[in-house]
Amino acid sequence: MVVKKQSISSSSPWTEKRKYSKIKEIHYSFLKPQMRYALLVCVSLSVWFVILRCFLFSSFSSSANSNKKLNLAEKVKTISESSAISSCEGGMSVYLYDMPAEFNKGLLKDCSHLNTYTDMCPHVANSGLGQPLSYMVASAVATTWFATHQFIAEMIFHARMENHPCRTFDPINAKLFYVPFYGGLDASGKFHIANLTERDELAVRLADYLRSKPWWERHHGKDHFLVLGRTAWDFLRRNNEFGNSLLSLPDVQNMSVLTVERNPWDLVHNQHGIPYPSYFHPYTSHQMMTWQNRMRQSSRPHLFSFIGGPRKGVEKAAVRDELIKQCSESGRCNLLRCGKGPSKCHDPIEVLKVMSQSQFCLQAPGDSFTRRSTFDSVLAGCIPVFFSPHTVYTQYEWFFPAGGCECVLSLHR
């Protein structure tokens, strides 16, 4: 194996931008084995513990009978009324807009039509955590595991912020303003609507609403931020094609936007990548450490694993097809192939089983640069292997090192 250090800049004119609309170059890179424990400790603790700990909820009421169906109403109430943080550090007061329901929770009334491909009703339950996975880990507290949808971060963030100790109800003295807009859920239900005005309607009304508020004028939105559970590409419509134009609106460009995938060539510099939500939502450090210790002790008979399916397009198909081919032919690789219809790829226990038995998890770009699977692999203690710098290094600069390494590898014996 030959390893060569390489610095990565988010402003570099990557050839990927020229060749793809969402994903471009085939770029083989992965973290050195020596960084394994550093990755597990730093990323697992920093990303999953620090981020979640900032918004964690306190203990759920214990179930008298673990075989009974969990009471979702009680779980939602517990999340919205509790917080693991008792004080606000640094004096960072955040005002949470009490917006008309049409911008957030009102959208949930038609949850079966919030996504053109999936019935989102099971996924918006429990304040965005989804359905509890009582079968996930027999020895763990069942309410730490949920079938959480990968594009639901905006709901989870909103639920945690409603009871965050840094929240202030006084906008005059607030330092930051959080706009709880469920932009991803709005966009995903309108992908196939031909009328572009209708696609943009709610986003335009959002901008009008914010401009009408006196505290918007104070800094023209520079102290405002919102969270989007989908990739930036879904809000950057080009040539009257896919998505809406939320991130192209001048008022929104004044704000800071937290999204699961940013545009690496963002010239406004207002987009910031945040991790995809995974299935594990611990509310104590003990639960976090218990899971980490279990993963450290996990037997990993497979050197590599790949969870995914083929993609259309010359460049996308090239890397995916080659990975599927090599993995299926190698005794050192575990392949969980995804396709249309019911698949084990959508079963959290199957996904984490494959990852927890592997040393390296291949993270080839799919429909876009990033993958929720990256964070699932970190959760399972499996070192992610990247094929583009835009899968992590130009995305999550708050959480991952700015540079990576370029490597030559083979799955064959």
Coordinates of C-alpha atoms in Angstrom, one line a residue:
M1 CA 0.0 0.0 0.0
V2 CA 1.3 3.4 -1.0
V3 CA 0.1 6.4 1.0
K4 CA 0.7 10.0 0.0
K5 CA -0.5 13.0 2.0
Q6 CA -2.7 15.4 0.2
S7 CA -4.1 18.8 1.3
I8 CA -7.7 19.5 0.3
S9 CA -9.2 23.0 -0.2
S10 CA -13.0 23.5 -0.4
S11 CA -12.4 26.3 -2.9
S12 CA -10.4 24.2 -5.4
P13 CA -12.0 23.8 -8.8
W14 CA -12.5 20.1 -8.6
T15 CA -13.0 18.3 -11.9
E16 CA -16.0 16.7 -10.3
K17 CA -17.9 19.9 -10.7
R18 CA -17.5 20.0 -14.4
K19 CA -18.4 16.3 -15.0
Y20 CA -21.4 15.8 -12.8
S21 CA -24.5 17.6 -11.7
K22 CA -24.2 16.1 -8.2
I23 CA -21.2 13.7 -8.1
K24 CA -18.2 13.9 -10.2
E25 CA -14.7 12.5 -9.9
I26 CA -13.6 9.0 -9.0
H27 CA -11.2 9.8 -6.2
Y28 CA -9.7 6.9 -4.1
S29 CA -8.8 7.9 -0.6
F30 CA -9.2 6.5 2.9
L31 CA -8.0 7.0 6.4
K32 CA -4.7 5.3 7.4
P33 CA -5.1 2.3 9.6
Q34 CA -3.0 4.1 12.2
M35 CA -5.8 6.6 12.5
R36 CA -8.4 4.1 13.4
Y37 CA -8.5 4.6 17.1
A38 CA -8.1 8.4 16.7
L39 CA -11.0 8.4 14.3
L40 CA -13.2 6.3 16.6
V41 CA -12.4 8.4 19.7
C42 CA -12.3 11.8 18.1
V43 CA -15.1 11.4 15.6
S44 CA -17.4 9.1 17.6
L45 CA -17.1 11.2 20.7
S46 CA -16.9 14.6 19.0
V47 CA -19.6 14.1 16.4
W48 CA -22.0 11.8 18.2
F49 CA -21.4 12.7 21.8
V50 CA -20.8 16.5 21.6
I51 CA -23.5 17.2 19.0
L52 CA -26.0 14.9 20.6
R53 CA -25.1 15.9 24.1
C54 CA -25.9 19.5 23.2
F55 CA -29.4 18.5 22.5
L56 CA -30.0 15.3 24.3
F57 CA -33.1 14.5 26.2
S58 CA -33.3 13.0 29.7
S59 CA -34.3 9.5 30.5
F60 CA -37.5 8.0 29.2
S61 CA -39.9 6.4 31.6
S62 CA -38.9 2.7 32.0
S63 CA -41.4 0.3 30.4
A64 CA -43.0 -2.2 32.8
N65 CA -43.0 -4.8 30.1
S66 CA -40.4 -4.7 27.4
N67 CA -42.5 -6.8 25.1
K68 CA -45.3 -4.2 25.0
K69 CA -45.4 -1.6 22.3
L70 CA -43.7 1.6 23.3
N71 CA -46.0 4.5 24.0
L72 CA -44.9 7.0 21.3
A73 CA -47.0 9.8 22.7
E74 CA -45.1 9.6 26.0
K75 CA -41.8 9.5 24.2
V76 CA -42.6 12.6 22.2
K77 CA -43.7 14.4 25.3
T78 CA -40.5 13.4 27.1
I79 CA -38.3 14.7 24.3
S80 CA -40.0 18.0 24.0
E81 CA -40.1 18.7 27.8
S82 CA -36.6 17.5 28.8
S83 CA -33.0 18.3 28.3
A84 CA -29.7 16.8 29.5
I85 CA -28.1 20.3 29.7
S86 CA -29.0 22.3 32.7
S87 CA -27.3 25.6 31.8
C88 CA -26.3 27.6 28.8
E89 CA -22.5 28.0 28.5
G90 CA -21.0 31.1 27.0
G91 CA -24.1 33.2 27.2
M92 CA -25.1 32.3 23.6
S93 CA -28.8 33.2 23.7
V94 CA -30.9 31.9 20.8
Y95 CA -34.4 33.0 19.9
L96 CA -36.6 30.4 18.3
Y97 CA -39.1 31.9 15.9
D98 CA -42.7 31.0 16.8
M99 CA -43.7 30.7 13.2
P100 CA -47.0 29.9 11.5
A101 CA -47.5 26.2 11.4
E102 CA -47.4 26.1 7.6
F103 CA -43.6 26.4 7.8
N104 CA -43.0 23.4 10.0
K105 CA -45.4 21.3 12.0
G106 CA -48.4 22.1 9.9
L107 CA -46.7 20.2 7.0
L108 CA -46.9 17.0 9.0
K109 CA -50.7 16.8 8.7
D110 CA -50.1 15.6 5.1
C111 CA -47.2 13.3 6.1
S112 CA -48.0 10.7 3.5
H113 CA -47.3 13.2 0.7
L114 CA -44.1 14.8 2.1
N115 CA -41.9 12.6 -0.1
T116 CA -42.6 11.5 -3.6
Y117 CA -41.0 8.1 -3.0
T118 CA -41.7 7.3 0.7
D119 CA -44.6 7.5 3.1
M120 CA -43.1 9.8 5.8
C121 CA -45.7 9.3 8.4
P122 CA -43.7 6.6 10.3
H123 CA -40.6 8.8 10.1
V124 CA -42.0 12.1 11.4
A125 CA -43.3 10.3 14.5
N126 CA -41.5 10.9 17.8
S127 CA -40.4 14.4 16.9
G128 CA -38.5 13.1 13.9
L129 CA -36.7 10.2 15.5
G130 CA -39.1 7.8 13.9
Q131 CA -40.3 4.4 15.2
P132 CA -38.5 2.9 18.2
L133 CA -36.4 -0.2 17.6
S134 CA -37.2 -2.2 20.7
Y135 CA -35.5 -5.3 19.1
M136 CA -32.3 -3.5 18.2
V137 CA -30.1 -4.4 21.2
A138 CA -31.6 -6.7 23.7
S139 CA -29.3 -5.6 26.5
A140 CA -29.6 -1.9 25.8
V141 CA -32.4 0.6 26.6
A142 CA -34.8 0.3 23.8
T143 CA -35.6 4.0 23.6
T144 CA -32.0 4.8 22.5
W145 CA -32.6 3.2 19.1
F146 CA -35.0 4.5 16.4
A147 CA -35.6 3.9 12.7
T148 CA -34.6 7.5 11.9
H149 CA -34.9 8.7 8.3
Q150 CA -31.7 10.1 6.8
F151 CA -33.4 13.3 5.7
I152 CA -35.1 14.3 8.9
A153 CA -32.5 16.4 10.7
E154 CA -34.6 19.6 10.6
M155 CA -37.3 18.0 12.8
I156 CA -34.9 16.6 15.3
F157 CA -33.0 19.9 15.7
H158 CA -36.3 21.8 16.2
A159 CA -37.4 19.4 18.9
R160 CA -34.2 19.8 20.8
M161 CA -34.0 23.5 20.4
E162 CA -37.5 23.9 21.9
N163 CA -36.2 23.1 25.3
H164 CA -32.5 24.1 25.0
P165 CA -31.2 26.1 27.9
C166 CA -29.7 28.7 25.6
R167 CA -33.2 29.5 24.2
T168 CA -34.4 32.9 25.0
F169 CA -38.0 34.2 24.6
D170 CA -36.7 37.8 24.3
P171 CA -35.7 38.6 20.7
I172 CA -34.4 42.0 21.6
N173 CA -31.5 40.5 23.6
A174 CA -31.0 37.4 21.5
K175 CA -27.6 36.9 19.8
L176 CA -28.8 34.3 17.3
F177 CA -32.2 33.6 15.7
Y178 CA -33.2 30.0 14.8
V179 CA -35.7 29.7 11.9
P180 CA -37.6 26.3 12.3
F181 CA -38.5 25.8 8.7
Y182 CA -39.0 22.2 7.5
G183 CA -37.6 23.1 4.1
G184 CA -36.5 19.5 3.2
L185 CA -40.0 18.1 3.9
D186 CA -41.6 20.8 1.8
A187 CA -39.2 20.3 -1.1
S188 CA -39.3 16.5 -1.2
G189 CA -43.1 16.5 -1.6
K190 CA -42.9 18.8 -4.7
F191 CA -40.0 17.3 -6.7
H192 CA -42.3 16.3 -9.6
I193 CA -44.5 19.3 -9.6
A194 CA -44.1 21.0 -13.0
N195 CA -45.2 24.4 -11.9
L196 CA -42.0 26.1 -10.6
T197 CA -43.9 28.9 -8.9
E198 CA -45.7 26.3 -6.8
R199 CA -42.5 24.5 -5.9
D200 CA -41.0 27.8 -4.6
E201 CA -44.2 29.1 -3.0
L202 CA -43.5 28.3 0.6
A203 CA -39.8 29.3 0.4
V204 CA -40.8 32.7 -1.0
R205 CA -43.4 33.2 1.8
L206 CA -40.7 32.3 4.3
A207 CA -38.5 35.2 3.1
D208 CA -41.5 37.6 3.2
Y209 CA -42.3 36.5 6.7
L210 CA -38.7 37.0 8.0
R211 CA -38.4 40.5 6.4
S212 CA -41.6 41.5 8.2
K213 CA -39.9 41.0 11.6
P214 CA -38.1 44.0 13.2
W215 CA -35.2 41.9 14.5
W216 CA -34.5 40.8 10.9
E217 CA -33.7 44.4 10.0
R218 CA -31.1 44.6 12.8
H219 CA -28.5 42.7 10.8
H220 CA -30.5 41.8 7.7
G221 CA -30.5 38.1 8.6
K222 CA -26.8 37.8 9.3
D223 CA -27.6 36.5 12.8
H224 CA -30.2 34.1 11.6
F225 CA -29.8 30.4 10.8
L226 CA -31.9 27.4 9.6
V227 CA -31.4 23.7 9.4
L228 CA -32.1 21.6 6.3
G229 CA -32.4 17.8 6.4
R230 CA -31.7 17.4 2.7
T231 CA -28.7 18.2 0.5
A232 CA -28.1 21.7 -0.7
W233 CA -28.7 20.5 -4.3
D234 CA -32.4 20.1 -3.5
F235 CA -32.6 23.8 -2.9
L236 CA -30.4 25.1 -5.8
R237 CA -32.5 24.5 -8.9
R238 CA -30.7 25.1 -12.1
N239 CA -32.2 25.4 -15.6
N240 CA -35.8 24.9 -14.4
E241 CA -35.0 21.3 -13.4
F242 CA -34.8 19.5 -10.0
G243 CA -35.7 21.0 -6.6
N244 CA -36.6 24.6 -5.6
S245 CA -34.7 27.8 -5.3
L246 CA -34.6 28.3 -1.5
L247 CA -30.8 28.7 -1.2
S248 CA -30.8 31.1 -4.2
L249 CA -33.1 33.6 -2.5
P250 CA -31.1 36.7 -1.5
D251 CA -32.6 36.8 2.0
V252 CA -31.7 33.2 2.7
Q253 CA -28.2 33.8 1.4
N254 CA -27.8 36.3 4.2
M255 CA -28.5 33.5 6.8
S256 CA -26.3 30.6 7.9
V257 CA -27.6 27.3 6.6
L258 CA -26.8 24.0 8.3
T259 CA -27.3 21.1 5.9
V260 CA -26.4 17.4 5.6
E261 CA -24.6 18.2 2.4
R262 CA -23.3 21.6 1.3
N263 CA -22.3 22.8 -2.1
P264 CA -18.5 22.6 -2.1
W265 CA -18.4 25.5 -4.6
D266 CA -20.7 27.7 -2.5
L267 CA -19.6 31.3 -3.3
V268 CA -21.8 32.8 -0.6
H269 CA -20.0 30.8 2.1
N270 CA -23.2 30.5 4.2
Q271 CA -23.6 26.7 4.0
H272 CA -22.2 24.4 6.8
G273 CA -22.3 20.6 6.7
I274 CA -23.7 18.7 9.6
P275 CA -23.8 14.9 10.1
Y276 CA -26.8 12.8 8.9
P277 CA -28.8 11.5 11.8
S278 CA -28.2 7.8 12.5
Y279 CA -30.3 5.2 14.5
F280 CA -28.6 5.7 17.9
H281 CA -29.9 8.5 20.1
P282 CA -28.3 8.1 23.6
Y283 CA -29.4 10.4 26.3
T284 CA -26.6 9.6 28.8
S285 CA -22.8 9.4 28.4
H286 CA -23.0 5.9 30.0
Q287 CA -25.1 4.7 27.1
M288 CA -22.7 6.2 24.7
M289 CA -19.7 4.6 26.3
T290 CA -21.4 1.2 26.7
W291 CA -22.1 1.1 22.9
Q292 CA -18.5 2.3 22.1
N293 CA -17.0 -0.5 24.3
R294 CA -19.2 -3.0 22.6
M295 CA -18.0 -1.9 19.2
R296 CA -14.4 -1.9 20.3
Q297 CA -14.7 -5.6 21.3
S298 CA -16.7 -6.6 18.2
S299 CA -15.1 -9.4 16.1
R300 CA -14.4 -8.1 12.6
P301 CA -13.7 -11.0 10.3
H302 CA -14.2 -8.9 7.1
L303 CA -11.5 -6.5 6.0
F304 CA -14.0 -4.5 3.8
S305 CA -17.7 -4.1 3.4
F306 CA -19.9 -2.3 0.9
I307 CA -23.6 -1.5 1.4
G308 CA -25.1 0.0 -1.7
G309 CA -26.3 -0.6 -5.2
P310 CA -25.4 0.4 -8.7
R311 CA -26.1 3.9 -10.0
K312 CA -26.9 5.4 -13.4
G313 CA -24.4 7.6 -15.2
V314 CA -21.0 6.7 -16.6
E315 CA -18.9 8.0 -13.7
K316 CA -21.2 6.9 -10.9
A317 CA -21.7 3.5 -12.5
A318 CA -17.9 3.0 -12.9
V319 CA -16.9 3.2 -9.3
R320 CA -20.0 1.5 -7.9
D321 CA -19.9 -1.4 -10.4
E322 CA -16.2 -1.9 -9.8
L323 CA -16.8 -2.0 -6.0
I324 CA -19.7 -4.4 -6.3
K325 CA -17.6 -6.6 -8.7
Q326 CA -14.5 -6.7 -6.5
C327 CA -16.4 -7.1 -3.3
S328 CA -18.5 -10.0 -4.6
E329 CA -15.3 -11.8 -5.8
S330 CA -13.3 -11.2 -2.6
G331 CA -13.3 -13.4 0.4
R332 CA -12.3 -10.4 2.5
C333 CA -15.3 -8.2 1.6
N334 CA -18.9 -8.4 2.8
L335 CA -21.4 -7.1 0.3
L336 CA -24.9 -6.0 1.2
R337 CA -26.4 -5.1 -2.2
C338 CA -29.3 -2.6 -2.3
G339 CA -32.0 -2.5 -5.0
K340 CA -35.5 -1.6 -5.7
G341 CA -38.3 -2.8 -3.4
P342 CA -37.8 -4.4 0.1
S343 CA -34.1 -4.6 1.0
K344 CA -32.0 -5.4 4.0
C345 CA -30.3 -2.1 3.3
H346 CA -33.2 -0.4 5.0
D347 CA -33.1 -2.6 8.1
P348 CA -30.9 -0.8 10.8
I349 CA -29.9 -4.1 12.4
E350 CA -28.7 -5.6 9.1
V351 CA -26.8 -2.5 8.2
L352 CA -25.0 -2.2 11.6
K353 CA -24.4 -6.0 11.6
V354 CA -22.4 -5.8 8.4
M355 CA -20.5 -2.7 9.5
S356 CA -19.7 -4.0 13.0
Q357 CA -18.1 -7.1 11.5
S358 CA -15.9 -5.1 9.1
Q359 CA -12.7 -3.1 9.5
F360 CA -13.2 -0.7 6.6
C361 CA -16.6 0.4 5.1
L362 CA -16.5 1.6 1.5
Q363 CA -18.3 4.9 1.0
A364 CA -18.7 5.4 -2.7
P365 CA -20.9 8.5 -3.6
G366 CA -24.4 7.7 -4.7
D367 CA -27.1 10.2 -5.7
S368 CA -24.9 12.9 -4.3
F369 CA -21.4 13.3 -2.8
T370 CA -22.3 12.4 0.8
R371 CA -23.7 9.3 2.5
R372 CA -25.6 8.8 5.7
S373 CA -23.7 5.5 5.7
T374 CA -20.5 7.4 6.6
F375 CA -21.9 8.1 10.0
D376 CA -23.5 4.7 10.4
S377 CA -20.0 3.2 9.9
V378 CA -18.5 5.5 12.5
L379 CA -21.3 4.5 14.8
A380 CA -20.4 0.8 14.2
G381 CA -16.6 1.4 14.7
C382 CA -15.9 0.7 11.0
I383 CA -13.3 3.0 9.3
P384 CA -15.0 4.8 6.4
V385 CA -13.2 4.7 3.0
F386 CA -13.9 7.7 0.8
F387 CA -13.7 8.0 -3.0
S388 CA -14.2 11.8 -3.2
P389 CA -13.0 14.6 -1.0
H390 CA -16.5 16.0 -1.2
T391 CA -17.9 13.0 0.7
V392 CA -16.4 14.4 3.9
Y393 CA -13.5 16.7 3.8
T394 CA -15.1 19.7 2.1
Q395 CA -18.4 19.0 3.8
Y396 CA -18.0 18.5 7.6
E397 CA -15.1 20.9 8.4
W398 CA -16.4 21.3 11.9
F399 CA -16.0 17.6 12.7
F400 CA -13.5 16.0 10.3
P401 CA -9.8 16.9 9.6
A402 CA -9.4 19.3 6.7
G403 CA -7.1 16.9 4.8
G404 CA -7.1 13.3 3.8
C405 CA -4.7 10.8 2.3
E406 CA -4.6 9.4 -1.2
C407 CA -4.2 5.6 -1.3
V408 CA -3.9 2.7 -3.6
L409 CA -5.9 -0.3 -2.6
S410 CA -7.3 -3.6 -3.8
L411 CA -9.9 -5.9 -2.5
H412 CA -8.4 -9.0 -4.2
R413 CA -6.2 -11.4 -2.3

